[in-house]
Short mmCIF file of C-alpha atoms in Angstrom, two decimals:
data_model
loop_
_atom_site.label_atom_id
_atom_site.label_comp_id
_atom_site.label_asym_id
_atom_site.label_seq_id
_atom_site.Cartn_x
_atom_site.Cartn_y
_atom_site.Cartn_z
CA MET N 1 76.97 82.25 155.07
CA MET N 2 77.87 85.10 152.32
CA ILE N 3 77.11 88.28 154.91
CA ASN N 4 79.89 86.88 157.38
CA LEU N 5 82.88 86.62 155.01
CA PRO N 6 85.02 88.93 155.44
CA ILE N 7 86.43 89.41 152.11
CA ARG N 8 88.79 92.32 153.23
CA LYS N 9 90.88 89.30 154.48
CA VAL N 10 91.69 88.35 151.06
CA PHE N 11 94.19 91.47 150.41
CA GLU N 12 96.31 90.55 153.57
CA GLY N 13 99.24 88.86 152.64
CA GLY N 14 102.05 86.48 154.22
CA ASP N 15 100.88 82.98 153.72
CA LEU N 16 101.06 82.73 149.36
CA LYS N 17 102.55 79.32 150.32
CA VAL N 18 100.14 77.95 151.75
CA GLN N 19 97.14 79.33 149.84
CA LEU N 20 98.73 77.60 146.40
CA ALA N 21 99.18 74.61 147.90
CA THR N 22 95.63 74.54 148.84
CA GLN N 23 94.03 75.40 145.68
CA PHE N 24 96.54 72.92 144.10
CA ILE N 25 95.16 70.11 145.98
CA ASN N 26 91.73 71.21 145.71
CA PHE N 27 91.87 71.32 141.84
CA ALA N 28 94.76 69.47 140.54
CA ILE N 29 94.07 66.71 142.31
CA THR N 30 90.66 66.34 144.52
CA PRO N 31 88.58 66.69 141.28
CA PHE N 32 90.59 63.99 139.76
CA LEU N 33 90.58 61.53 142.35
CA ALA N 34 86.44 62.01 143.17
CA PHE N 35 86.21 61.41 139.03
CA ALA N 36 88.22 57.86 139.62
CA ILE N 37 87.01 56.79 142.59
CA GLY N 38 83.31 57.48 141.12
CA LEU N 39 83.92 55.65 137.46
CA TYR N 40 85.59 52.90 140.20
CA PHE N 41 82.62 52.26 141.74
CA PHE N 42 79.79 53.13 139.63
CA PRO N 43 80.69 52.33 135.76
CA ASP N 44 77.51 52.33 134.75
CA ASN N 45 76.02 55.24 136.50
CA HIS N 46 76.84 58.28 135.35
CA TYR N 47 74.74 60.54 137.41
CA LEU N 48 76.21 58.93 140.74
CA VAL N 49 79.54 59.19 139.08
CA LEU N 50 78.82 63.44 138.68
CA GLY N 51 77.27 63.12 142.28
CA ILE N 52 81.18 62.05 143.42
CA LEU N 53 82.70 64.37 140.85
CA LEU N 54 80.23 67.35 142.34
CA THR N 55 81.54 66.76 145.70
CA GLY N 56 85.25 66.72 145.50
CA LEU N 57 85.18 69.71 142.98
CA LEU N 58 83.30 72.89 145.66
CA PRO N 59 85.91 73.27 148.10
CA THR N 60 86.11 74.73 151.86
CA SER N 61 82.43 75.52 153.47
CA GLY N 62 81.70 78.47 156.25
CA MET N 63 82.58 75.72 158.21
CA THR N 64 86.44 75.34 157.22
CA ILE N 65 86.49 79.23 159.33
CA SER N 66 85.22 77.62 162.52
CA TRP N 67 87.02 74.13 162.71
CA THR N 68 90.00 76.14 162.05
CA GLY N 69 89.68 78.10 164.84
CA MET N 70 88.32 74.79 167.07
CA ALA N 71 91.95 73.11 166.31
CA LYS N 72 93.66 76.35 166.47
CA GLY N 73 94.78 76.88 163.10
CA ASN N 74 95.53 79.93 160.72
CA ILE N 75 92.07 81.41 160.61
CA PRO N 76 93.12 84.31 158.28
CA ALA N 77 94.36 81.62 155.98
CA ALA N 78 91.22 79.72 156.57
CA ILE N 79 88.99 82.83 155.64
CA LYS N 80 91.05 83.66 152.17
CA MET N 81 91.25 79.31 151.44
CA THR N 82 87.40 79.81 151.98
CA ILE N 83 86.74 82.92 149.77
CA PHE N 84 89.27 81.48 146.96
CA GLY N 85 87.90 78.47 147.23
CA LEU N 86 84.46 79.90 146.65
CA LEU N 87 85.61 81.71 143.27
CA LEU N 88 87.44 79.12 141.43
CA GLY N 89 85.00 76.80 141.95
CA SER N 90 82.07 78.61 140.81
CA LEU N 91 84.34 79.23 137.55
CA LEU N 92 85.90 75.92 137.24
CA THR N 93 83.43 73.71 137.68
CA PRO N 94 80.92 74.28 134.38
CA ILE N 95 84.42 73.38 132.65
CA TYR N 96 85.22 70.02 135.08
CA ILE N 97 82.09 68.68 134.64
CA ASN N 98 81.78 69.47 131.01
CA LEU N 99 85.52 67.97 130.19
CA LEU N 100 85.50 64.93 132.73
CA ILE N 101 81.83 63.55 132.52
CA GLY N 102 80.15 65.62 129.28
CA GLU N 103 80.04 63.48 126.65
CA ASN N 104 78.23 60.86 128.71
CA VAL N 105 75.62 62.87 130.80
CA ASP N 106 73.45 65.41 128.92
CA ILE N 107 74.76 68.91 130.21
CA ASP N 108 73.17 72.46 129.70
CA MET N 109 76.49 74.52 129.83
CA MET N 110 74.83 77.87 130.13
CA LYS N 111 72.01 76.84 132.57
CA MET N 112 75.03 75.64 134.62
CA VAL N 113 77.17 78.48 134.30
CA GLN N 114 73.98 80.12 135.12
CA GLN N 115 72.62 78.53 138.16
CA VAL N 116 76.48 79.26 139.19
CA VAL N 117 76.41 82.40 139.36
CA ILE N 118 72.69 82.56 140.58
CA ILE N 119 73.89 80.60 143.95
CA VAL N 120 77.36 81.47 144.05
CA LEU N 121 78.39 84.88 142.63
CA ILE N 122 75.33 86.71 143.00
CA PRO N 123 75.27 86.01 146.91
CA LEU N 124 77.93 86.46 147.55
CA ILE N 125 78.32 90.07 145.98
CA ILE N 126 74.91 90.57 147.78
CA GLY N 127 76.12 89.15 151.16
CA HIS N 128 78.93 92.12 151.01
CA LEU N 129 77.42 94.55 150.46
CA ILE N 130 75.17 93.74 153.44
CA GLN N 131 77.45 93.21 155.32
CA ARG N 132 78.79 96.63 154.53
CA ALA N 133 75.89 98.29 154.90
CA LEU N 134 75.44 96.61 158.61
CA ILE N 135 78.60 97.15 159.54
CA HIS N 136 78.21 101.01 158.18
CA PHE N 137 74.92 101.60 159.77
CA TYR N 138 75.65 99.95 163.19
CA GLY N 139 79.49 99.65 163.54
CA MET N 140 81.80 96.87 163.47
CA SER N 141 81.48 95.93 167.38
CA HIS N 142 77.33 96.06 166.92
CA TYR N 143 77.91 94.14 164.07
CA GLN N 144 80.34 91.23 165.38
CA GLU N 145 78.79 90.93 169.11
CA LYS N 146 75.08 91.22 167.66
CA LEU N 147 74.51 91.12 164.23
CA LYS N 148 76.93 88.42 163.06
CA SER N 149 75.88 85.44 164.82
CA LYS N 150 72.26 85.64 164.04
CA PHE N 151 73.14 84.63 160.38
CA PRO N 152 74.38 81.24 160.76
CA PRO N 153 71.23 79.41 162.22
CA PHE N 154 69.36 80.40 159.09
CA SER N 155 72.13 78.94 156.71
CA THR N 156 72.06 75.68 158.61
CA LEU N 157 68.28 75.53 158.31
CA GLY N 158 68.53 76.47 154.40
CA VAL N 159 71.18 73.32 154.05
CA LEU N 160 69.11 70.85 155.98
CA GLY N 161 65.45 71.40 153.97
CA ILE N 162 68.04 70.96 150.99
CA VAL N 163 68.98 67.94 152.28
CA PHE N 164 65.06 66.66 153.67
CA VAL N 165 64.18 67.52 149.72
CA ALA N 166 67.12 65.33 148.44
CA MET N 167 66.52 62.42 150.45
CA ALA N 168 62.73 62.96 149.94
CA LEU N 169 62.99 62.30 146.45
CA LYS N 170 65.02 59.26 146.78
CA SER N 171 63.32 57.99 149.23
CA LYS N 172 61.37 55.13 147.43
CA THR N 173 64.93 54.22 146.15
CA ILE N 174 66.26 54.27 149.02
CA ILE N 175 63.30 52.43 151.01
CA GLY N 176 63.70 49.85 148.10
CA SER N 177 67.16 49.25 147.97
CA PRO N 178 68.67 50.42 151.49
CA ILE N 179 72.31 48.38 150.02
CA LEU N 180 72.61 51.45 148.01
CA LEU N 181 73.19 53.85 150.88
CA GLY N 182 76.11 51.48 151.69
CA GLN N 183 77.38 51.34 148.23
CA ILE N 184 77.38 55.10 148.05
CA LEU N 185 78.87 55.76 151.68
CA LEU N 186 81.91 53.76 151.20
CA PRO N 187 83.59 55.88 147.70
CA LEU N 188 82.90 59.15 149.79
CA VAL N 189 84.38 57.39 152.51
CA LEU N 190 87.75 56.70 150.22
CA LEU N 191 87.73 60.48 149.08
CA TYR N 192 87.42 62.00 152.30
CA LEU N 193 89.99 59.73 153.49
CA ALA N 194 92.43 60.17 150.90
CA ASN N 195 92.23 63.77 150.89
CA PHE N 196 92.86 63.78 154.84
CA LEU N 197 95.83 61.71 154.23
CA LEU N 198 97.20 63.79 151.37
CA SER N 199 96.44 66.97 152.96
CA THR N 200 97.69 66.00 156.53
CA ILE N 201 101.13 64.85 154.91
CA ILE N 202 102.09 67.42 152.72
CA GLY N 203 100.69 70.01 155.76
CA LYS N 204 103.43 67.89 158.24
CA LEU N 205 106.19 68.32 155.37
CA LEU N 206 105.62 71.93 154.51
CA PHE N 207 104.00 74.31 157.05
CA LYS N 208 103.66 74.88 160.48
CA ARG N 209 101.17 73.73 162.76
CA GLY N 210 98.77 76.80 162.27
CA ASP N 211 99.24 76.46 158.65
CA ALA N 212 99.19 72.72 158.51
CA ILE N 213 95.85 72.46 160.31
CA ALA N 214 94.02 75.37 157.81
CA LEU N 215 94.99 73.60 154.83
CA LEU N 216 93.54 70.98 156.27
CA TYR N 217 90.26 71.99 156.32
CA GLY N 218 90.72 74.04 153.45
CA THR N 219 90.96 70.74 151.44
CA VAL N 220 88.86 68.44 153.10
CA MET N 221 85.54 70.23 153.64
CA ARG N 222 83.98 70.66 150.76
CA ASN N 223 81.11 72.85 150.38
CA LEU N 224 78.16 70.54 149.67
CA SER N 225 75.65 73.05 150.62
CA ILE N 226 76.44 74.60 147.06
CA ALA N 227 76.90 71.35 144.81
CA LEU N 228 73.53 70.24 146.47
CA ALA N 229 72.05 73.19 145.04
CA ILE N 230 73.49 72.96 141.91
CA ALA N 231 72.70 68.92 141.71
CA MET N 232 68.72 70.09 142.30
CA THR N 233 68.53 73.30 140.09
CA ALA N 234 70.95 72.12 137.21
CA PHE N 235 70.23 68.58 136.54
CA GLY N 236 66.27 68.08 136.26
CA GLU N 237 65.17 64.81 137.33
CA GLU N 238 68.35 63.22 137.13
CA GLY N 239 69.15 65.94 140.22
CA SER N 240 68.01 63.57 142.68
CA ASP N 241 70.48 60.98 142.19
CA ILE N 242 73.56 63.35 142.65
CA ALA N 243 72.04 65.12 145.37
CA LEU N 244 71.86 61.86 147.35
CA VAL N 245 75.23 61.22 147.29
CA ILE N 246 76.49 64.90 148.19
CA SER N 247 73.48 64.31 150.99
CA LEU N 248 75.24 61.02 152.67
CA GLY N 249 78.58 63.03 152.25
CA TYR N 250 77.33 65.41 154.73
CA ILE N 251 77.43 62.03 156.91
CA ILE N 252 80.95 61.72 156.60
CA GLN N 253 81.90 64.82 156.40
CA VAL N 254 80.89 66.31 160.02
CA GLN N 255 82.26 62.99 161.59
CA MET N 256 85.75 63.94 159.68
CA GLY N 257 86.19 67.52 160.80
CA ALA N 258 85.07 66.53 164.80
CA TRP N 259 87.42 63.78 164.84
CA ILE N 260 90.31 65.70 163.41
CA VAL N 261 89.66 68.57 165.85
CA LYS N 262 90.02 65.76 168.90
CA LEU N 263 93.24 64.30 167.26
CA THR N 264 94.50 67.38 165.77
CA ASP N 265 97.26 67.63 168.91
CA ARG N 266 98.33 64.14 168.68
CA ILE N 267 98.63 64.94 164.33
CA TYR N 268 100.85 68.50 164.47
CA GLY N 269 101.37 68.75 168.09
CA LYS N 270 100.50 71.35 171.13
CA PRO N 271 99.86 74.30 169.98
CA ALA N 272 101.78 77.46 170.77
CA PRO N 273 100.85 79.90 173.56
CA SER N 274 97.44 81.68 172.80
CA VAL N 275 97.66 84.98 171.18
CA ALA N 276 95.67 88.17 171.75
CA GLU N 277 93.75 86.78 168.24
CA ASP N 278 92.46 83.91 169.89
CA PHE N 279 90.44 86.27 172.16
CA VAL N 280 89.95 89.47 171.23
CA HIS N 281 86.57 90.96 170.47
CA MET N 282 86.38 91.69 166.64
CA GLY N 283 85.41 95.45 166.17
CA ILE N 284 85.47 98.92 168.43
CA PHE N 285 82.71 100.95 169.82
CA SER N 286 84.23 104.04 169.17
CA LEU N 287 83.14 108.04 168.22
CA HIS N 288 84.79 110.61 166.26
CA GLN N 289 87.25 113.44 168.48
CA ASP N 290 84.34 116.46 167.13
CA ASP N 291 81.66 114.13 168.15
CA THR N 292 79.68 115.17 171.34
CA LEU N 293 79.53 114.61 174.88
CA ARG N 294 75.88 113.87 174.56
CA GLN N 295 76.58 111.06 171.62
CA ALA N 296 79.10 109.26 173.55
CA ILE N 297 76.30 108.90 176.58
CA GLN N 298 74.02 107.82 174.17
CA LEU N 299 76.14 105.25 172.36
CA LEU N 300 77.33 103.66 176.39
CA SER N 301 73.63 103.73 177.07
CA GLU N 302 72.48 101.98 173.51
CA GLU N 303 75.02 99.32 173.55
CA LYS N 304 75.18 99.11 177.66
CA ILE N 305 79.25 99.28 177.65
CA HIS N 306 81.46 100.82 179.66
CA SER N 307 83.92 102.69 177.66
CA LEU N 308 84.85 103.44 174.16
CA ALA N 309 86.95 104.67 171.38
CA VAL N 310 87.92 108.19 170.12
CA LEU N 311 89.22 108.50 166.72
CA ASP N 312 91.32 111.38 164.29
CA ASN N 313 90.75 112.59 161.15
CA GLN N 314 92.84 110.02 159.84
CA GLN N 315 90.66 107.24 161.51
CA LYS N 316 93.26 106.42 164.00
CA ILE N 317 92.99 106.05 167.85
CA GLN N 318 93.60 108.60 170.48
CA GLY N 319 92.69 107.34 173.92
CA LEU N 320 89.65 105.58 175.59
CA VAL N 321 86.66 107.55 177.47
CA SER N 322 84.72 105.41 179.86
CA MET N 323 81.67 105.93 181.68
CA GLU N 324 83.42 107.15 185.17
CA GLN N 325 84.60 110.29 183.04
CA ILE N 326 81.87 111.27 181.72
CA ILE N 327 79.61 110.74 184.79
CA ASP N 328 82.74 113.10 186.37
CA SER N 329 82.57 115.61 183.33
CA VAL N 330 78.45 115.57 183.70
CA ALA N 331 78.97 116.50 187.36
CA ASP N 332 81.75 118.59 187.01
CA GLY N 333 79.12 121.04 185.37
CA ALA N 334 80.24 120.15 181.53
CA ASP N 335 78.10 121.14 178.35
CA LEU N 336 76.35 117.70 176.86
CA ASP N 337 77.28 119.71 173.62
CA ASN N 338 80.98 119.70 173.99
CA PRO N 339 83.38 117.94 171.71
CA LEU N 340 85.10 114.44 173.22
CA SER N 341 88.48 116.51 172.51
CA VAL N 342 88.06 118.56 175.53
CA LEU N 343 87.73 115.17 177.53
CA PRO N 344 90.78 113.67 179.40
CA LEU N 345 91.19 110.75 177.76
CA THR N 346 92.45 107.19 178.76
CA ASN N 347 95.85 106.44 176.86
CA ALA N 348 95.08 103.04 174.48
CA LEU N 349 97.01 100.66 175.14
CA LEU N 350 97.95 98.84 171.98
CA VAL N 351 98.90 95.24 171.29
CA ASP N 352 99.27 93.29 167.63
CA LEU N 353 97.20 90.25 166.96
CA GLN N 354 100.07 87.81 167.42
CA GLN N 355 101.14 89.14 171.02
CA PRO N 356 101.09 86.06 173.46
CA ILE N 357 98.46 86.23 176.67
CA ALA N 358 101.06 86.10 179.04
CA SER N 359 102.61 88.97 177.41
CA ILE N 360 99.17 91.07 177.18
CA VAL N 361 98.47 90.15 180.95
CA ASN N 362 102.15 91.53 182.22
CA ASP N 363 101.03 95.17 180.13
CA MET N 364 97.93 95.06 181.99
CA LYS N 365 99.70 94.95 185.57
CA ARG N 366 102.26 97.27 184.60
CA THR N 367 99.99 99.93 183.50
CA HIS N 368 97.04 98.90 185.36
CA THR N 369 95.37 99.26 182.24
CA TYR N 370 92.81 96.41 181.81
CA LYS N 371 91.04 97.12 178.60
CA ILE N 372 93.77 96.81 175.97
CA VAL N 373 92.98 97.64 172.01
CA VAL N 374 94.16 95.33 169.25
CA THR N 375 95.92 96.08 166.05
CA ASN N 376 96.85 94.18 162.74
CA LYS N 377 100.37 94.58 160.95
CA LYS N 378 99.16 97.96 159.18
CA GLY N 379 98.52 99.58 162.61
CA GLU N 380 94.65 99.15 162.13
CA VAL N 381 92.04 99.04 164.99
CA GLU N 382 90.86 95.14 164.52
CA GLY N 383 89.15 94.92 168.06
CA ILE N 384 89.47 94.85 172.28
CA ILE N 385 90.52 93.09 175.18
CA SER N 386 89.59 93.15 178.70
CA GLY N 387 90.26 92.12 181.53
CA LEU N 388 87.15 90.05 182.27
CA ASP N 389 87.81 88.42 178.66
CA ILE N 390 91.62 87.37 180.17
CA LEU N 391 89.70 85.62 182.88
CA GLU N 392 87.16 83.71 180.97
CA TYR N 393 89.54 82.52 178.59
CA LEU N 394 91.75 81.25 181.31
CA SER N 395 88.54 80.13 183.30
CA ARG N 396 88.45 77.49 179.97
CA LYS N 397 92.05 75.86 180.10
#
C-alpha cells in the first residue's frame, strides 16, 4: 500500500483548513472517544479497551482515497490526509497508549516504537523509493497505466492473512462464547457512528462538498491493517484479544464506507459538473526533443500507443508527435537517427485539472484536437485526455 502513495501531493497547498480540521478530529477527539467507549463497555478487560483505542488511534487507510474518489470528493486532499494520518499516527500511537492505558497494561514502549517504525515508517520510505525507481525506469504513464494496479491485490491479500490469523488465534474463545462478538461489535458501531455524525456535521458547516467528503473519509476510515500489525507484534499473547476487536472493525468499516457513497448526494447534495481531474490518465508518454525518430518508433511500438509528447530542456511540452506523422516521415525518406526536433509537431492543447468537461469538449471541437494535455496549477504536465476517454466517461452517465 505504501508504493502507490503519491507523497509529492503533500507539498501542494490550498487546503490547509480541511487538513487541520481532519487531524484535529483524528488526534484530539477520536482517540479519547474510543478510550471512553472502551472503558464503558469493558471496564474489566483492558486489552479489549486497548483494541478499541487502537481502532481509533490510526486514521486513514488506502481506501480513504478510493472511497473519496467514488463519492466525488477532493482526492488530492484525501491523499494528504492519508499521508499526514500515517505519519502523525505512527508518532503519537505509542504516546497515547502509554498515557491512556499504560498503568493497566504492561507496555514495552521501546518495543512499540520499534514496531511502529518497522510497520509504518520504513515501509513508507521504501515504498516511496520503489515508486520513484519504477517511474524513473518505466516512465510515469507506464507506471500509472500498467504497474500501479498490480500492488493493491497484494496489500489486500496481506490484510486478509492478518485477519485470518487474528480470528484463528481466538477461535476457541469465539466458539465457546459467540456472544462475545456481539459485545465487541456494539462499541465499535457506536465509535464509527459517533465519528460519522461528528465529521458530517463539521464538514457541512465549514467546507464545500468535495472537502467535506474528503474530511469524512479521512476521519471515519481507520487504518485497521496497521493497527492489526501492531497488535499482533507488540503485545505478545494478549495481542490476540486486541486483534479480535480490530478484525471485527473491518465488518463495520467496509459497510459504512459503501453506504456513505450511496448516501453522499443526499447528505452533501449533487456534485458539481465533472472536471478534467475526474477522468484524466495520469502520466504521459514522452521523449526529449533531442531523442531520435528511432526511439519514438520503439516507444510507440512497445507501449502500443498512437502519440507521445516531446519535451524541451526545461521539461516543457513542445508538442505531440503521432504515429501517422512518423509513418509519413519514414515514407518521405527521413533518417531514423534524426532528432524529434526536426519533425513537424502538433501543437498540444493544454487544460487545467479543474477545467469542466463541457469546456474540454468545446475546445476539442473548436481546435479539432482530440488528445489534450492536462496540467496542474504549476503548469506541470499531469496526464492526458483523449476523445475516447470522453466517450467512455459519457457512456457511464
